[in-house]
Amino acid sequence: MNNMVSVAILGHGVVGSGVAEILLTHKQKLFASLGEEIYIKKVLDLREFPDSPIAERFTKDFEEIINDLEIRVVVEVMGGLHPSYEFVKRCLKAGKSVVTSNKELVAAYGAELLEIARQENVNFLFEASVGGGIPIIRPMNQCLVANIVNEVAGILNGTTNFILTKMIEDGMQFEDALRLAQDLGFAERNPAADIEGHDACRKICILASLAFGKHVYPEMVHTEGITRITLEDVKYAEKFGCVIKLIGRVKKLPSGKIDIVTAPMLVPFKSQLANIDNEFNGIMVRGDCTGDVVFYGKGAGKLPTASAVVADIVDCCMHLKQRRFLYWADGKGDNIISVSESEFAMYVRAKGKNVAAKAEALFGSIQSISTPGSHRTAFTTEKMPYGQFIEKINKLAADDVEILSTIRIGDL
Amino acid sequence: MNNMVSVAILGHGVVGSGVAEILLTHKQKLFASLGEEIYIKKVLDLREFPDSPIAERFTKDFEEIINDLEIRVVVEVMGGLHPSYEFVKRCLKAGKSVVTSNKELVAAYGAELLEIARQENVNFLFEASVGGGIPIIRPMNQCLVANIVNEVAGILNGTTNFILTKMIEDGMQFEDALRLAQDLGFAERNPAADIEGHDACRKICILASLAFGKHVYPEMVHTEGITRITLEDVKYAEKFGCVIKLIGRVKKLPSGKIDIVTAPMLVPFKSQLANIDNEFNGIMVRGDCTGDVVFYGKGAGKLPTASAVVADIVDCCMHLKQRRFLYWADGKGDNIISVSESEFAMYVRAKGKNVAAKAEALFGSIQSISTPGSHRTAFTTEKMPYGQFIEKINKLAADDVEILSTIRIGDL
């Protein structure tokens, strides 16, 4: 039919069912924008959904989708790497455009899939893979056209941000805040990917690849989670005028190399990222012409994420014959400096006698707060390469000081 | 030539020279994105710029541009309504795409110019007209595809936000803050369009037209500036847990009509808009699927604004044969409720005896703060139609109370 584009959706989980819902409930709005109907021809899922208004269009067989020449756009919302990767690759090679919300997939295979899309002259779009409902990939790609981006930094994981907010605002312990997040559905039963920083790392990898043109793989990025952040750190951070946030950050250095890290950081109150609380995400893009631009919103959830997927579907439908410019080359990590070269000012919490004096002798100028009587001290250092910091902190530990925690200070 | 798109720039002022600068300095980057060179064939300005690297391409004669069939994209950055309007109209009718940063033009003639662009199958883009370097028109248009937008609210004028920030943070009087803004180049010598709210009004009109599909003209919008905001109001606002910001806001009501206003408002500390300070802008878009999305950055300035213009130029060059979907119909204002129907909670500062008791008798539940001995009281009311508020406040004034100021409380 002329006024219709057929699409297939791979996966009918949280995001997939949201995509189907928006395509059905916002049908007229979408038709008005596009001038064509987006018709869900097939939905792939191994489960049965007899109550779905499109129950008869479900299939368990991917071959039905790949072999259907009418299906021009395929939406991958299954998550995980396999068989998502194989399915997406086959769809692109079959000349179908693909939209995905799968950050794991894009972080692991983005360069390869973008290259296939380029060769086949189809689109591979993934707005929903970073920041959920926040438009970021497209605006950044747009910003990038007339800007040299020097830095991207963000709160990219809603689960950990919710936990840290509860620790900061309500004085909850980490474990209690995690349990609350799980009870409220913000954290999964197995929260490892979130609290150990892997999810945030995948997202900063995608943004770094986009900003600097070479694929950055998660294995190339030093990644720390928030499991070792204590309430005591949160309280000391406040005294230093900061909140603790899990930050993914990539920065272009004068050498042309990039410095990329995912780790909890002390963020000064005055930073735009300091006020992004609870399950919200915020992403700062620092361009040479625009200055700082910040995007804020819900980074996850069924409808926010699904609405970003649908916007990509519409873009694919509008550009069936013309590719959107979205591309980066493969990368070997040779444009990334090592974690020991990466420069940060540091926060340290330690226990022992005369910690401040000992730290000053090692680190030079520091700011310190001691809690009288308890032999506990927190201090912050000037900026230095992380390797140099670790050397000095080892010397401090050898001088009868117990190092309780060390956290980077974000220059955000 | 095949790998080249010729453009003309109307105006070589602050923004125009920035556009030329970016097109020249980011030439390779732009070529990499577009696969074509953007060639500035002509620049229209009545002044002479003998030192410009493209001095020989300047002209004082618009006819040279309109009659040049090679020029496919025209950039209007002259500002003001005339002859901008006539020039843009003629360009569109001649089949040239137009990019503008001119909010006055878009707010006054947007519907007409978009309709001409539709008829001629060319693009009329104006990303830079709202929020300077912040991507907002394009992301909102994208958000809109898969969302029903219910509300847009923003700090849309950097000059007034700078002045209010100085009053809030440094306790400066309005006049002193204005003078500082002028000295720093944030405010013009004739600051009326900024401080009386007209600039912010034009921008919320553009966003409202885009969000709700019918042109909203500035004359249809109740507009108040910040000239009557005193330091005393700023301090009372703080006691009520708020900051004062100049807000442009449009909201869709259950009736289907819209409520639009430009006015200073008390914004609660916890709002994402409360932390947007100095010359920065911030815009919140409330969608049915995405929830709140906030865009933040520099709302003005040579390079931020010019980089948004350049992004639009690139988009036009990519879509010379295909129109971007960006359109709204003309509007008669019949979808807008009157200011007296518009509902707000209100802040009042007054002088007299027993103000709190008298106010409570009239307004019902209020929160009040009295300054002992001075007969000065500030109070906040519940939400009510503005017309009803004015009736009650007139009764209060008739009861021997001097009304010193009234300010809306933003539900943001």
PDB file of C-alpha atoms in Angstrom, chain A residues 22 26 29-30 32-33 127 133-135 138-139 142-149 272 275-277 280 288-298 303-304 306-308 310-312 314-315 318-319 322 324-325, chain B residues 22 26 29-30 32-33 127 133-135 138-139 142-149 272 275-277 280 288-298 303-304 306-308 310-312 314-315 318-319 322 324-325:
ATOM      1  CA  ILE A  22       2.339   4.427  21.428  1.00  0.00           C
ATOM      2  CA  HIS A  26      -0.832   8.015  18.876  1.00  0.00           C
ATOM      3  CA  LYS A  29      -0.731  12.156  15.505  1.00  0.00           C
ATOM      4  CA  LEU A  30       1.909  10.022  13.817  1.00  0.00           C
ATOM      5  CA  ALA A  32      -0.332  13.761  10.665  1.00  0.00           C
ATOM      6  CA  SER A  33       3.445  14.131  11.059  1.00  0.00           C
ATOM      7  CA  GLU A 127      18.108   7.497  20.380  1.00  0.00           C
ATOM      8  CA  GLY A 133      13.098   9.674  26.794  1.00  0.00           C
ATOM      9  CA  ILE A 134      15.612  12.543  26.750  1.00  0.00           C
ATOM     10  CA  PRO A 135      16.492  13.542  23.207  1.00  0.00           C
ATOM     11  CA  ARG A 138      19.958  13.458  17.655  1.00  0.00           C
ATOM     12  CA  PRO A 139      20.549  16.876  19.320  1.00  0.00           C
ATOM     13  CA  GLN A 142      23.076  18.176  15.415  1.00  0.00           C
ATOM     14  CA  CYS A 143      25.178  20.205  17.887  1.00  0.00           C
ATOM     15  CA  LEU A 144      28.189  18.370  16.566  1.00  0.00           C
ATOM     16  CA  VAL A 145      27.665  19.608  13.066  1.00  0.00           C
ATOM     17  CA  ALA A 146      28.570  23.181  13.955  1.00  0.00           C
ATOM     18  CA  ASN A 147      30.570  22.530  17.106  1.00  0.00           C
ATOM     19  CA  ILE A 148      33.708  20.821  18.193  1.00  0.00           C
ATOM     20  CA  VAL A 149      32.596  18.923  21.277  1.00  0.00           C
ATOM     21  CA  GLN A 272      23.972  21.785  36.721  1.00  0.00           C
ATOM     22  CA  ASN A 275      20.561  19.105  41.081  1.00  0.00           C
ATOM     23  CA  ILE A 276      19.593  16.097  39.003  1.00  0.00           C
ATOM     24  CA  ASP A 277      17.987  13.843  41.571  1.00  0.00           C
ATOM     25  CA  PHE A 280      16.376  11.354  36.573  1.00  0.00           C
ATOM     26  CA  ASP A 288      33.331  25.096  21.418  1.00  0.00           C
ATOM     27  CA  CYS A 289      30.513  27.308  20.081  1.00  0.00           C
ATOM     28  CA  THR A 290      27.483  26.452  22.227  1.00  0.00           C
ATOM     29  CA  GLY A 291      29.266  26.302  25.570  1.00  0.00           C
ATOM     30  CA  ASP A 292      27.561  23.944  28.047  1.00  0.00           C
ATOM     31  CA  VAL A 293      24.228  22.489  27.011  1.00  0.00           C
ATOM     32  CA  VAL A 294      22.411  20.209  29.473  1.00  0.00           C
ATOM     33  CA  PHE A 295      19.623  17.740  28.724  1.00  0.00           C
ATOM     34  CA  TYR A 296      17.511  16.498  31.619  1.00  0.00           C
ATOM     35  CA  GLY A 297      14.678  14.023  32.030  1.00  0.00           C
ATOM     36  CA  LYS A 298      13.635  10.488  32.811  1.00  0.00           C
ATOM     37  CA  LEU A 303       6.815   5.177  27.905  1.00  0.00           C
ATOM     38  CA  PRO A 304       9.736   7.627  27.994  1.00  0.00           C
ATOM     39  CA  ALA A 306       9.306   3.871  23.962  1.00  0.00           C
ATOM     40  CA  SER A 307       8.579   7.436  22.839  1.00  0.00           C
ATOM     41  CA  ALA A 308      12.247   7.858  21.873  1.00  0.00           C
ATOM     42  CA  VAL A 310       8.942   5.806  18.117  1.00  0.00           C
ATOM     43  CA  ALA A 311      10.638   9.103  17.196  1.00  0.00           C
ATOM     44  CA  ASP A 312      13.417   7.035  15.596  1.00  0.00           C
ATOM     45  CA  VAL A 314       9.310   8.024  12.314  1.00  0.00           C
ATOM     46  CA  ASP A 315      12.738   9.282  11.281  1.00  0.00           C
ATOM     47  CA  MET A 318      10.805   9.654   6.588  1.00  0.00           C
ATOM     48  CA  HIS A 319      14.217   8.653   5.319  1.00  0.00           C
ATOM     49  CA  GLN A 322      18.018   8.776   2.334  1.00  0.00           C
ATOM     50  CA  ARG A 324      20.539  10.060   8.246  1.00  0.00           C
ATOM     51  CA  PHE A 325      24.093  11.053   8.997  1.00  0.00           C
TER      52      PHE A 325
ATOM     53  CA  ILE B  22      31.653  29.012  11.836  1.00  0.00           C
ATOM     54  CA  HIS B  26      34.407  24.468  10.721  1.00  0.00           C
ATOM     55  CA  LYS B  29      33.827  19.231   9.847  1.00  0.00           C
ATOM     56  CA  LEU B  30      30.776  20.424   7.923  1.00  0.00           C
ATOM     57  CA  ALA B  32      32.529  15.530   6.565  1.00  0.00           C
ATOM     58  CA  SER B  33      28.937  15.604   7.852  1.00  0.00           C
ATOM     59  CA  GLU B 127      16.192  26.671  15.664  1.00  0.00           C
ATOM     60  CA  GLY B 133      22.529  27.554  21.142  1.00  0.00           C
ATOM     61  CA  ILE B 134      20.211  25.165  22.997  1.00  0.00           C
ATOM     62  CA  PRO B 135      18.675  22.627  20.632  1.00  0.00           C
ATOM     63  CA  ARG B 138      14.139  20.246  16.563  1.00  0.00           C
ATOM     64  CA  PRO B 139      14.087  18.067  19.733  1.00  0.00           C
ATOM     65  CA  GLN B 142      10.862  15.183  17.530  1.00  0.00           C
ATOM     66  CA  CYS B 143       9.424  14.719  21.040  1.00  0.00           C
ATOM     67  CA  LEU B 144       6.118  15.855  19.658  1.00  0.00           C
ATOM     68  CA  VAL B 145       5.975  13.048  17.154  1.00  0.00           C
ATOM     69  CA  ALA B 146       5.474  10.394  19.827  1.00  0.00           C
ATOM     70  CA  ASN B 147       4.134  12.582  22.615  1.00  0.00           C
ATOM     71  CA  ILE B 148       1.207  14.769  23.368  1.00  0.00           C
ATOM     72  CA  VAL B 149       2.831  17.847  24.853  1.00  0.00           C
ATOM     73  CA  GLN B 272      14.579  22.245  37.649  1.00  0.00           C
ATOM     74  CA  ASN B 275      18.654  26.495  39.404  1.00  0.00           C
ATOM     75  CA  ILE B 276      19.009  28.095  35.995  1.00  0.00           C
ATOM     76  CA  ASP B 277      20.987  31.211  36.781  1.00  0.00           C
ATOM     77  CA  PHE B 280      21.427  30.925  30.980  1.00  0.00           C
ATOM     78  CA  ASP B 288       2.460  12.534  28.084  1.00  0.00           C
ATOM     79  CA  CYS B 289       5.054   9.816  27.411  1.00  0.00           C
ATOM     80  CA  THR B 290       8.408  11.416  28.221  1.00  0.00           C
ATOM     81  CA  GLY B 291       7.356  13.253  31.360  1.00  0.00           C
ATOM     82  CA  ASP B 292       9.413  16.401  31.995  1.00  0.00           C
ATOM     83  CA  VAL B 293      12.372  17.011  29.732  1.00  0.00           C
ATOM     84  CA  VAL B 294      14.521  20.089  30.387  1.00  0.00           C
ATOM     85  CA  PHE B 295      16.960  21.751  27.997  1.00  0.00           C
ATOM     86  CA  TYR B 296      19.560  24.109  29.437  1.00  0.00           C
ATOM     87  CA  GLY B 297      22.292  26.326  28.039  1.00  0.00           C
ATOM     88  CA  LYS B 298      23.289  29.744  26.782  1.00  0.00           C
ATOM     89  CA  LEU B 303      28.666  31.709  18.643  1.00  0.00           C
ATOM     90  CA  PRO B 304      25.926  29.740  20.490  1.00  0.00           C
ATOM     91  CA  ALA B 306      25.331  31.090  15.160  1.00  0.00           C
ATOM     92  CA  SER B 307      25.995  27.376  15.762  1.00  0.00           C
ATOM     93  CA  ALA B 308      22.234  26.746  15.887  1.00  0.00           C
ATOM     94  CA  VAL B 310      24.586  26.579  11.024  1.00  0.00           C
ATOM     95  CA  ALA B 311      22.911  23.334  12.166  1.00  0.00           C
ATOM     96  CA  ASP B 312      19.761  24.534  10.382  1.00  0.00           C
ATOM     97  CA  VAL B 314      23.143  21.873   7.212  1.00  0.00           C
ATOM     98  CA  ASP B 315      19.645  20.462   7.636  1.00  0.00           C
ATOM     99  CA  MET B 318      20.590  17.779   3.411  1.00  0.00           C
ATOM    100  CA  HIS B 319      16.943  18.256   2.545  1.00  0.00           C
ATOM    101  CA  GLN B 322      12.609  16.896   0.836  1.00  0.00           C
ATOM    102  CA  ARG B 324      11.437  18.770   7.035  1.00  0.00           C
ATOM    103  CA  PHE B 325       8.168  18.437   8.866  1.00  0.00           C
TER     104      PHE B 325
END
